[in-house]
Short mmCIF file of C-alpha atoms in Angstrom, two decimals:
data_model
loop_
_atom_site.label_atom_id
_atom_site.label_comp_id
_atom_site.label_asym_id
_atom_site.label_seq_id
_atom_site.Cartn_x
_atom_site.Cartn_y
_atom_site.Cartn_z
CA MET M 27 0.17 -0.11 -0.03
CA ILE M 28 1.12 3.56 -0.40
CA SER M 29 0.17 6.57 1.44
CA PHE M 30 -2.45 8.92 0.46
CA ASP M 31 -0.11 11.68 -0.05
CA ASP M 32 1.64 9.46 -2.58
CA ALA M 33 -1.53 8.63 -4.32
CA ALA M 34 -2.61 12.20 -4.93
CA ALA M 35 0.70 13.15 -5.90
CA MET M 36 0.51 10.49 -8.85
CA VAL M 37 -3.09 11.21 -9.78
CA SER M 38 -1.67 14.98 -10.32
CA GLY M 39 1.04 13.98 -12.16
CA LEU M 40 -1.71 11.95 -14.71
CA ALA M 41 -4.44 14.61 -14.65
CA ARG M 42 -3.12 16.69 -17.69
CA PRO M 43 -5.72 18.41 -19.52
CA LEU M 44 -6.99 17.09 -22.80
CA ALA M 45 -7.75 18.25 -26.22
CA THR M 46 -8.91 21.82 -26.88
CA GLU M 47 -12.18 22.46 -28.66
CA ARG M 48 -14.09 25.62 -29.36
CA VAL M 49 -17.34 26.12 -28.10
CA GLY M 50 -20.30 28.97 -28.19
CA LEU M 51 -20.72 31.30 -25.06
CA ASP M 52 -23.96 29.24 -24.06
CA GLN M 53 -22.06 26.23 -23.72
CA ALA M 54 -19.04 27.64 -22.01
CA ASP M 55 -20.29 27.39 -18.36
CA GLY M 56 -17.87 25.81 -16.12
CA ARG M 57 -15.45 25.11 -18.74
CA VAL M 58 -11.81 25.97 -18.57
CA LEU M 59 -9.87 28.30 -21.25
CA ALA M 60 -7.45 26.74 -22.94
CA VAL M 61 -5.97 29.71 -24.59
CA PRO M 62 -6.13 33.41 -23.04
CA LEU M 63 -9.16 35.44 -23.76
CA VAL M 64 -8.12 38.30 -25.98
CA ALA M 65 -10.61 41.25 -26.69
CA ARG M 66 -11.52 41.99 -30.36
CA GLY M 67 -12.07 45.45 -29.44
CA ALA M 68 -12.22 48.33 -27.12
CA SER M 69 -14.82 48.88 -24.45
CA PRO M 70 -16.26 51.16 -24.59
CA ALA M 71 -15.61 51.57 -28.37
CA VAL M 72 -16.24 55.38 -27.92
CA ALA M 73 -16.80 57.76 -25.48
CA VAL M 74 -19.93 57.16 -23.61
CA SER M 75 -22.32 58.85 -21.14
CA ALA M 76 -22.00 57.46 -17.71
CA MET M 77 -25.67 58.51 -16.82
CA ASP M 78 -28.94 60.33 -18.06
CA GLY M 79 -28.33 64.45 -18.69
CA TYR M 80 -27.18 66.82 -21.22
CA ALA M 81 -23.80 66.59 -22.78
CA VAL M 82 -21.84 70.10 -22.93
CA ARG M 83 -18.76 71.74 -23.65
CA GLU M 84 -17.24 72.58 -20.04
CA ALA M 85 -16.06 76.01 -21.35
CA ASP M 86 -19.95 76.85 -22.05
CA LEU M 87 -20.48 76.54 -18.42
CA SER M 88 -17.36 78.10 -16.73
CA HIS M 89 -19.17 81.39 -15.82
CA GLY M 90 -21.94 79.80 -13.61
CA SER M 91 -25.74 80.12 -14.73
CA VAL M 92 -26.48 79.63 -18.30
CA SER M 93 -28.78 78.70 -20.61
CA LEU M 94 -28.12 76.54 -23.97
CA PRO M 95 -30.76 75.01 -26.76
CA VAL M 96 -30.92 71.74 -26.54
CA VAL M 97 -30.14 70.63 -30.47
CA GLY M 98 -30.50 66.93 -30.51
CA VAL M 99 -30.86 63.61 -28.46
CA ALA M 100 -28.42 60.79 -28.25
CA TYR M 101 -29.42 57.27 -26.88
CA ALA M 102 -27.40 54.03 -26.25
CA GLY M 103 -26.56 52.62 -29.86
CA GLN M 104 -27.85 56.00 -31.55
CA GLY M 105 -25.68 58.76 -30.76
CA PHE M 106 -26.42 62.41 -32.08
CA GLY M 107 -24.44 62.12 -35.36
CA GLN M 108 -22.58 65.14 -35.39
CA PRO M 109 -20.35 67.23 -33.44
CA LEU M 110 -21.42 69.41 -30.83
CA ALA M 111 -21.31 73.08 -31.64
CA PRO M 112 -20.06 75.64 -29.06
CA GLY M 113 -23.37 76.92 -27.40
CA ALA M 114 -25.27 74.39 -27.38
CA CYS M 115 -26.21 70.95 -25.41
CA VAL M 116 -27.67 67.49 -26.27
CA ARG M 117 -30.08 65.61 -24.21
CA ILE M 118 -28.25 62.40 -23.63
CA TYR M 119 -28.93 58.55 -21.81
CA THR M 120 -26.92 56.44 -20.21
CA GLY M 121 -24.58 54.37 -22.49
CA ALA M 122 -25.30 56.65 -25.43
CA PRO M 123 -22.14 57.87 -27.20
CA ALA M 124 -20.65 61.54 -26.32
CA PRO M 125 -20.88 63.71 -29.36
CA ALA M 126 -17.36 65.27 -30.71
CA GLY M 127 -16.66 68.46 -28.74
CA ALA M 128 -18.63 67.23 -25.71
CA ASP M 129 -16.39 66.86 -22.93
CA ARG M 130 -18.90 66.84 -19.66
CA VAL M 131 -22.23 65.37 -19.26
CA VAL M 132 -24.36 67.50 -16.57
CA MET M 133 -26.69 64.86 -14.74
CA GLN M 134 -30.41 65.54 -15.46
CA GLU M 135 -31.31 66.21 -11.82
CA ALA M 136 -29.07 69.39 -11.87
CA VAL M 137 -30.81 70.93 -15.25
CA ARG M 138 -33.95 72.64 -15.88
CA ASP M 139 -35.59 71.92 -19.14
CA GLU M 140 -38.00 74.39 -20.60
CA GLY M 141 -39.19 74.23 -24.26
CA GLY M 142 -35.90 72.93 -25.81
CA VAL M 143 -33.61 75.09 -23.65
CA ALA M 144 -31.74 73.81 -20.54
CA TYR M 145 -31.03 75.93 -17.82
CA PHE M 146 -27.71 75.43 -15.73
CA ALA M 147 -27.69 77.01 -12.52
CA GLU M 148 -24.33 76.80 -11.76
CA ALA M 149 -21.01 75.84 -12.97
CA PRO M 150 -20.62 71.86 -12.55
CA CYS M 151 -17.95 70.22 -10.12
CA GLY M 152 -17.01 66.91 -9.72
CA GLY M 153 -16.84 63.99 -12.10
CA ARG M 154 -17.39 64.62 -15.88
CA HIS M 155 -19.61 61.56 -16.15
CA VAL M 156 -18.02 60.49 -19.47
CA ARG M 157 -16.77 56.89 -19.85
CA ALA M 158 -13.58 57.50 -22.32
CA ALA M 159 -12.98 55.16 -25.10
CA GLY M 160 -11.59 52.00 -24.09
CA CYS M 161 -11.21 53.02 -20.45
CA ASP M 162 -12.34 49.26 -19.51
CA PHE M 163 -9.85 47.63 -22.23
CA ARG M 164 -8.81 47.92 -25.53
CA ALA M 165 -8.60 45.79 -28.39
CA GLY M 166 -5.68 43.28 -28.06
CA ASP M 167 -5.85 43.01 -24.48
CA GLU M 168 -5.67 40.00 -22.45
CA LEU M 169 -8.60 39.59 -20.38
CA LEU M 170 -8.40 36.33 -18.88
CA ALA M 171 -5.84 33.69 -18.75
CA ALA M 172 -5.43 30.62 -19.99
CA GLY M 173 -6.59 27.70 -17.11
CA LEU M 174 -9.36 29.81 -15.63
CA ARG M 175 -12.78 28.03 -15.26
CA LEU M 176 -15.40 30.16 -16.70
CA THR M 177 -17.88 31.40 -14.09
CA PRO M 178 -21.04 33.78 -14.63
CA GLN M 179 -18.69 37.06 -14.12
CA ARG M 180 -15.99 35.68 -16.66
CA LEU M 181 -18.57 35.17 -19.19
CA ILE M 182 -19.84 38.23 -19.21
CA ALA M 183 -16.29 39.50 -19.81
CA ALA M 184 -15.81 37.24 -22.71
CA ALA M 185 -19.17 38.33 -24.40
CA ALA M 186 -17.78 41.92 -23.87
CA ALA M 187 -14.44 41.09 -25.89
CA ASP M 188 -16.83 40.41 -28.55
CA GLN M 189 -16.09 36.61 -28.89
CA ALA M 190 -18.65 34.47 -29.76
CA GLU M 191 -16.69 31.01 -29.47
CA LEU M 192 -14.10 30.12 -26.85
CA ALA M 193 -11.23 27.55 -27.13
CA VAL M 194 -11.66 25.42 -24.15
CA VAL M 195 -10.13 22.03 -22.49
CA ALA M 196 -12.40 19.11 -23.80
CA ARG M 197 -14.53 17.66 -20.78
CA PRO M 198 -13.10 14.32 -20.06
CA ARG M 199 -15.45 11.69 -20.98
CA VAL M 200 -16.24 9.20 -18.24
CA MET M 201 -17.65 5.85 -18.20
CA ILE M 202 -19.14 4.29 -14.94
CA LEU M 203 -19.34 0.34 -14.57
CA SER M 204 -20.92 -1.03 -11.53
CA THR M 205 -20.26 -4.67 -10.79
CA GLY M 206 -22.09 -7.33 -8.85
CA ASP M 207 -24.44 -10.16 -9.36
CA GLU M 208 -26.54 -8.47 -6.20
CA LEU M 209 -27.20 -5.26 -7.80
CA HIS M 210 -30.40 -3.97 -9.34
CA GLU M 211 -31.66 -0.78 -11.12
CA PRO M 212 -33.14 1.38 -8.11
CA GLY M 213 -37.11 0.41 -8.55
CA GLN M 214 -36.77 -2.59 -10.10
CA GLY M 215 -35.54 -5.08 -7.46
CA PRO M 216 -37.16 -8.63 -7.52
CA GLY M 217 -37.93 -8.84 -3.72
CA GLY M 218 -36.86 -11.47 -1.17
CA GLY M 219 -33.35 -9.29 -0.30
CA ALA M 220 -30.97 -11.33 -2.41
CA SER M 221 -30.66 -8.01 -4.28
CA ILE M 222 -29.86 -4.55 -3.40
CA PRO M 223 -30.30 -1.27 -5.41
CA GLU M 224 -27.29 -0.21 -7.25
CA SER M 225 -26.39 3.50 -5.78
CA VAL M 226 -22.83 4.12 -6.24
CA SER M 227 -23.01 5.32 -9.71
CA PHE M 228 -25.56 8.02 -9.50
CA GLY M 229 -23.18 9.68 -6.79
CA LEU M 230 -20.39 9.27 -8.77
CA ALA M 231 -22.03 10.37 -11.77
CA ALA M 232 -23.00 13.37 -10.12
CA LEU M 233 -19.40 13.90 -8.25
CA VAL M 234 -17.73 13.86 -11.86
CA ARG M 235 -20.18 16.42 -13.45
CA ALA M 236 -19.31 18.61 -10.56
CA TRP M 237 -15.61 18.51 -11.16
CA GLY M 238 -16.18 19.29 -15.04
CA GLY M 239 -16.44 15.75 -16.57
CA GLU M 240 -19.15 14.46 -18.72
CA VAL M 241 -20.83 10.91 -18.14
CA VAL M 242 -21.04 9.07 -21.11
CA GLY M 243 -22.33 6.13 -19.92
CA ARG M 244 -23.17 4.30 -16.66
CA ARG M 245 -23.49 0.41 -16.71
CA ARG M 246 -24.57 -2.33 -14.21
CA LEU M 247 -22.92 -5.48 -14.71
CA GLY M 248 -22.94 -9.09 -13.17
CA ASP M 249 -20.00 -10.90 -12.29
CA ASP M 250 -19.50 -12.66 -15.51
CA LEU M 251 -15.65 -12.33 -16.62
CA SER M 252 -16.86 -12.68 -20.38
CA LEU M 253 -19.16 -9.74 -20.03
CA LEU M 254 -17.13 -7.76 -17.84
CA GLN M 255 -14.31 -7.86 -20.33
CA ALA M 256 -16.49 -7.16 -23.54
CA ALA M 257 -17.97 -4.06 -21.23
CA ALA M 258 -14.38 -3.19 -20.39
CA GLY M 259 -13.41 -2.96 -24.09
CA GLU M 260 -16.49 -0.91 -25.07
CA ALA M 261 -15.66 1.45 -22.14
CA LEU M 262 -12.25 2.10 -23.25
CA GLN M 263 -13.36 2.82 -26.44
CA ALA M 264 -16.39 5.07 -25.49
CA ALA M 265 -14.24 7.20 -22.77
CA ASP M 266 -11.06 9.14 -21.40
CA LEU M 267 -11.85 7.87 -18.06
CA VAL M 268 -13.28 4.38 -17.10
CA VAL M 269 -14.51 4.15 -13.42
CA VAL M 270 -15.27 0.85 -12.07
CA THR M 271 -16.94 -0.18 -8.58
CA GLY M 272 -16.68 -3.25 -6.39
CA GLY M 273 -14.90 -6.26 -7.48
CA ALA M 274 -11.74 -4.99 -5.68
CA SER M 275 -11.16 -7.96 -3.26
CA VAL M 276 -9.82 -11.23 -3.65
CA GLY M 277 -12.66 -13.33 -4.14
CA GLN M 278 -13.65 -15.81 -6.77
CA ARG M 279 -16.22 -13.15 -8.43
CA ASP M 280 -14.02 -10.00 -7.86
CA HIS M 281 -12.93 -9.08 -11.42
CA ALA M 282 -12.26 -5.36 -11.50
CA LYS M 283 -8.43 -5.58 -12.66
CA VAL M 284 -9.05 -8.90 -14.44
CA MET M 285 -11.67 -7.64 -16.64
CA PHE M 286 -9.15 -4.75 -18.23
CA ALA M 287 -6.37 -7.43 -18.40
CA PRO M 288 -6.82 -8.15 -22.24
CA PHE M 289 -6.19 -4.19 -22.73
CA GLY M 290 -2.96 -4.55 -20.82
CA LEU M 291 -3.58 -3.14 -17.87
CA ASP M 292 -0.62 -1.23 -15.96
CA CYS M 293 -1.56 -0.50 -12.21
CA VAL M 294 -0.26 3.23 -11.04
CA PHE M 295 -0.95 1.78 -7.36
CA ALA M 296 -3.18 -0.88 -6.18
CA LYS M 297 -4.30 -0.15 -2.37
CA VAL M 298 -3.87 3.05 -0.51
CA ALA M 299 -3.46 3.09 3.16
CA ILE M 300 -6.62 5.31 3.69
CA LYS M 301 -10.17 4.18 5.64
CA PRO M 302 -12.43 4.18 4.23
CA GLY M 303 -11.03 3.27 0.82
CA LYS M 304 -8.13 1.20 1.09
CA PRO M 305 -8.78 -1.07 -2.15
CA VAL M 306 -8.99 1.76 -4.21
CA TRP M 307 -6.60 1.61 -7.60
CA LEU M 308 -5.36 3.71 -10.48
CA GLY M 309 -4.33 2.05 -13.69
CA ARG M 310 -4.09 2.43 -17.38
CA ALA M 311 -5.38 0.14 -20.06
CA GLY M 312 -5.89 0.56 -23.75
CA GLY M 313 -4.52 3.75 -23.84
CA LYS M 314 -7.09 5.52 -21.31
CA LEU M 315 -7.16 5.95 -17.38
CA VAL M 316 -9.07 3.40 -15.08
CA VAL M 317 -10.05 4.28 -11.53
CA GLY M 318 -11.15 0.96 -9.29
CA LEU M 319 -13.51 2.08 -6.45
CA PRO M 320 -14.55 -0.13 -3.60
CA GLY M 321 -18.15 -1.41 -3.73
CA ASN M 322 -19.62 -0.03 -0.49
CA PRO M 323 -21.18 3.06 -1.40
CA THR M 324 -19.56 5.48 1.61
CA ALA M 325 -16.10 4.15 0.71
CA ALA M 326 -16.61 4.82 -2.74
CA LEU M 327 -17.85 7.97 -2.73
CA VAL M 328 -14.88 9.15 -0.19
CA THR M 329 -12.37 7.86 -2.54
CA ALA M 330 -13.87 9.20 -5.36
CA ARG M 331 -13.96 12.90 -3.76
CA LEU M 332 -10.26 12.22 -2.75
CA LEU M 333 -8.86 10.70 -5.88
CA LEU M 334 -11.03 10.76 -8.73
CA ALA M 335 -12.47 14.53 -8.13
CA PRO M 336 -8.98 15.73 -8.64
CA LEU M 337 -8.16 13.44 -11.78
CA VAL M 338 -11.27 14.61 -13.47
CA ALA M 339 -10.52 18.17 -12.66
CA GLY M 340 -6.94 17.92 -14.05
CA LEU M 341 -8.16 16.22 -17.24
CA GLY M 342 -10.34 19.10 -17.90
CA GLY M 343 -7.96 21.71 -17.44
CA GLN M 344 -8.48 22.80 -13.45
CA ALA M 345 -5.47 22.63 -11.27
CA PRO M 346 -5.96 19.01 -9.58
CA ASP M 347 -5.06 20.53 -6.32
CA ARG M 348 -8.31 22.55 -6.35
CA ALA M 349 -10.16 19.46 -5.60
CA LEU M 350 -8.23 19.08 -2.53
CA ALA M 351 -8.65 22.50 -0.77
CA TRP M 352 -8.19 21.14 3.09
CA ARG M 353 -9.38 23.84 5.33
CA TRP M 354 -9.14 24.35 9.21
CA ALA M 355 -12.11 23.81 11.56
CA PRO M 356 -12.81 23.51 15.22
CA LEU M 357 -14.33 20.33 16.49
CA THR M 358 -17.65 20.78 18.22
CA GLN M 359 -17.23 16.91 19.59
CA ALA M 360 -14.59 15.16 20.63
CA LEU M 361 -12.53 12.33 18.06
CA GLU M 362 -10.67 9.45 18.99
CA ALA M 363 -7.05 8.89 18.21
CA CYS M 364 -6.24 7.64 14.78
CA GLY M 365 -4.78 3.87 14.10
CA ASP M 366 -2.31 3.38 11.40
CA ARG M 367 -4.39 3.75 8.33
CA GLU M 368 -5.05 7.69 7.62
CA THR M 369 -8.80 8.15 8.32
CA PHE M 370 -11.37 10.28 6.61
CA VAL M 371 -14.27 11.08 9.04
CA ARG M 372 -17.49 11.71 7.71
CA GLY M 373 -18.63 14.89 9.37
CA GLN M 374 -21.10 17.88 9.27
CA ARG M 375 -20.76 21.68 8.99
CA LEU M 376 -22.01 23.40 12.10
CA ALA M 377 -21.85 27.29 12.97
CA ALA M 378 -19.51 26.42 15.61
CA GLY M 379 -17.15 24.24 13.49
CA VAL M 380 -17.42 20.49 12.39
CA ALA M 381 -19.00 17.57 14.05
CA PRO M 382 -17.96 14.06 13.25
CA LEU M 383 -21.13 11.79 12.58
CA SER M 384 -21.86 8.66 14.87
CA ASP M 385 -22.36 6.51 12.17
CA GLN M 386 -18.89 5.70 10.25
CA ASP M 387 -19.68 2.38 8.66
CA SER M 388 -18.47 2.31 5.43
CA SER M 389 -21.65 0.96 3.91
CA SER M 390 -24.16 3.22 5.52
CA GLN M 391 -26.09 5.31 3.35
CA ARG M 392 -28.47 7.14 5.88
CA ALA M 393 -25.54 8.79 7.51
CA LEU M 394 -23.55 9.54 4.04
CA ALA M 395 -26.71 11.78 3.35
CA LEU M 396 -25.80 13.87 6.05
CA ALA M 397 -22.49 14.23 5.33
CA ASP M 398 -20.82 17.42 3.84
CA VAL M 399 -17.41 17.45 5.17
CA LEU M 400 -14.17 15.20 5.50
CA ILE M 401 -12.22 15.22 8.61
CA ARG M 402 -8.67 14.14 7.92
CA ARG M 403 -6.97 12.21 10.44
CA ARG M 404 -3.50 11.20 10.08
CA PRO M 405 -1.97 7.87 11.55
CA GLY M 406 -1.20 8.24 14.93
CA ASP M 407 -3.16 11.33 15.74
CA LEU M 408 -3.88 11.40 19.16
CA ALA M 409 -7.49 12.16 20.69
CA ALA M 410 -8.84 15.52 19.50
CA ALA M 411 -10.99 17.41 22.18
CA ILE M 412 -13.67 19.72 21.53
CA GLY M 413 -12.41 23.20 20.12
CA ASP M 414 -9.21 21.65 18.44
CA ARG M 415 -8.59 22.29 15.03
CA VAL M 416 -9.03 19.81 12.32
CA GLU M 417 -8.32 19.22 8.40
CA VAL M 418 -11.43 19.46 6.59
CA LEU M 419 -12.11 19.25 3.03
CA GLU M 420 -15.84 19.52 1.71
CA PHE M 421 -17.30 16.57 0.64
#
């Protein structure tokens, strides 16, 4: 067995971004930029008004109270269309191009407009309320660096840069294979207690999507080796990453690794000294990556959060370490000493800190539904008291 830190380092080393593709802005949410985003033009393209008011020449208002004829109107997207002559003003609205010659906008609250004549009671002071051309950015400016994940804020910047499509890292295609004769699809159980609903794949699919992957399939498979090997071959053809659950022990029907043997399975690691999830493994087969997870639901989801999430994130262009952002939080309940295996205790966030769940069984799904943090306990850690600070990962 290897340590968790060693396993995480190996995952990070393999989590290299996939190919680049171009997508429209409406498909780019959550994607990762493959190349820097560069503005096609300036913003604003011309000087524009920052508020509703009257565009004037500063010199015309320098002597205090004055009246000026209103010679036209400028709207956003439709300017006045000609230079502003001395001794005149233009009614202007927010975002409208400022007429050539105008160097100030006086807010409408400071102006009395009567029959096409604007009365200015005093010389204006303070801001000119004109946004200069290119004051936000200019053509050729880099607005977003490669490697950034596209958020709502960044999509607005991309659209403002007048880019209809963006070059992004391809989403890793993930196939999930759940193995075991005892499994049935939820809602289709035969009754009698010999069969259990297959539950792990639904959580894994959600986790994959949350970290930037695309689930191309989710299959439930019995323990027939020939059928498992056929399914493994199909999965390797369809996906960049195959996740198989169950079958990682040494029983007669534990075929998780054997099913990939015809495709040249090369294990990167076979076991990790963690609890839960010791049987987790990572390998390559048929030129693709394969992750093997335990069959117990909690053990499977914990190991997926710890090792599958950074792998999917890295393949999709994110920094793998982003998926392992540990923080410190105080305990609201005591924890016993840790044994010789690194342990990830399921817990809950509370206003005062984090609390371990009372049920830590690796097959418990009721308790799993309550867990939103993992509390990291390193080998040999002493008992922790209420108020002690512990390492925590969002789960």
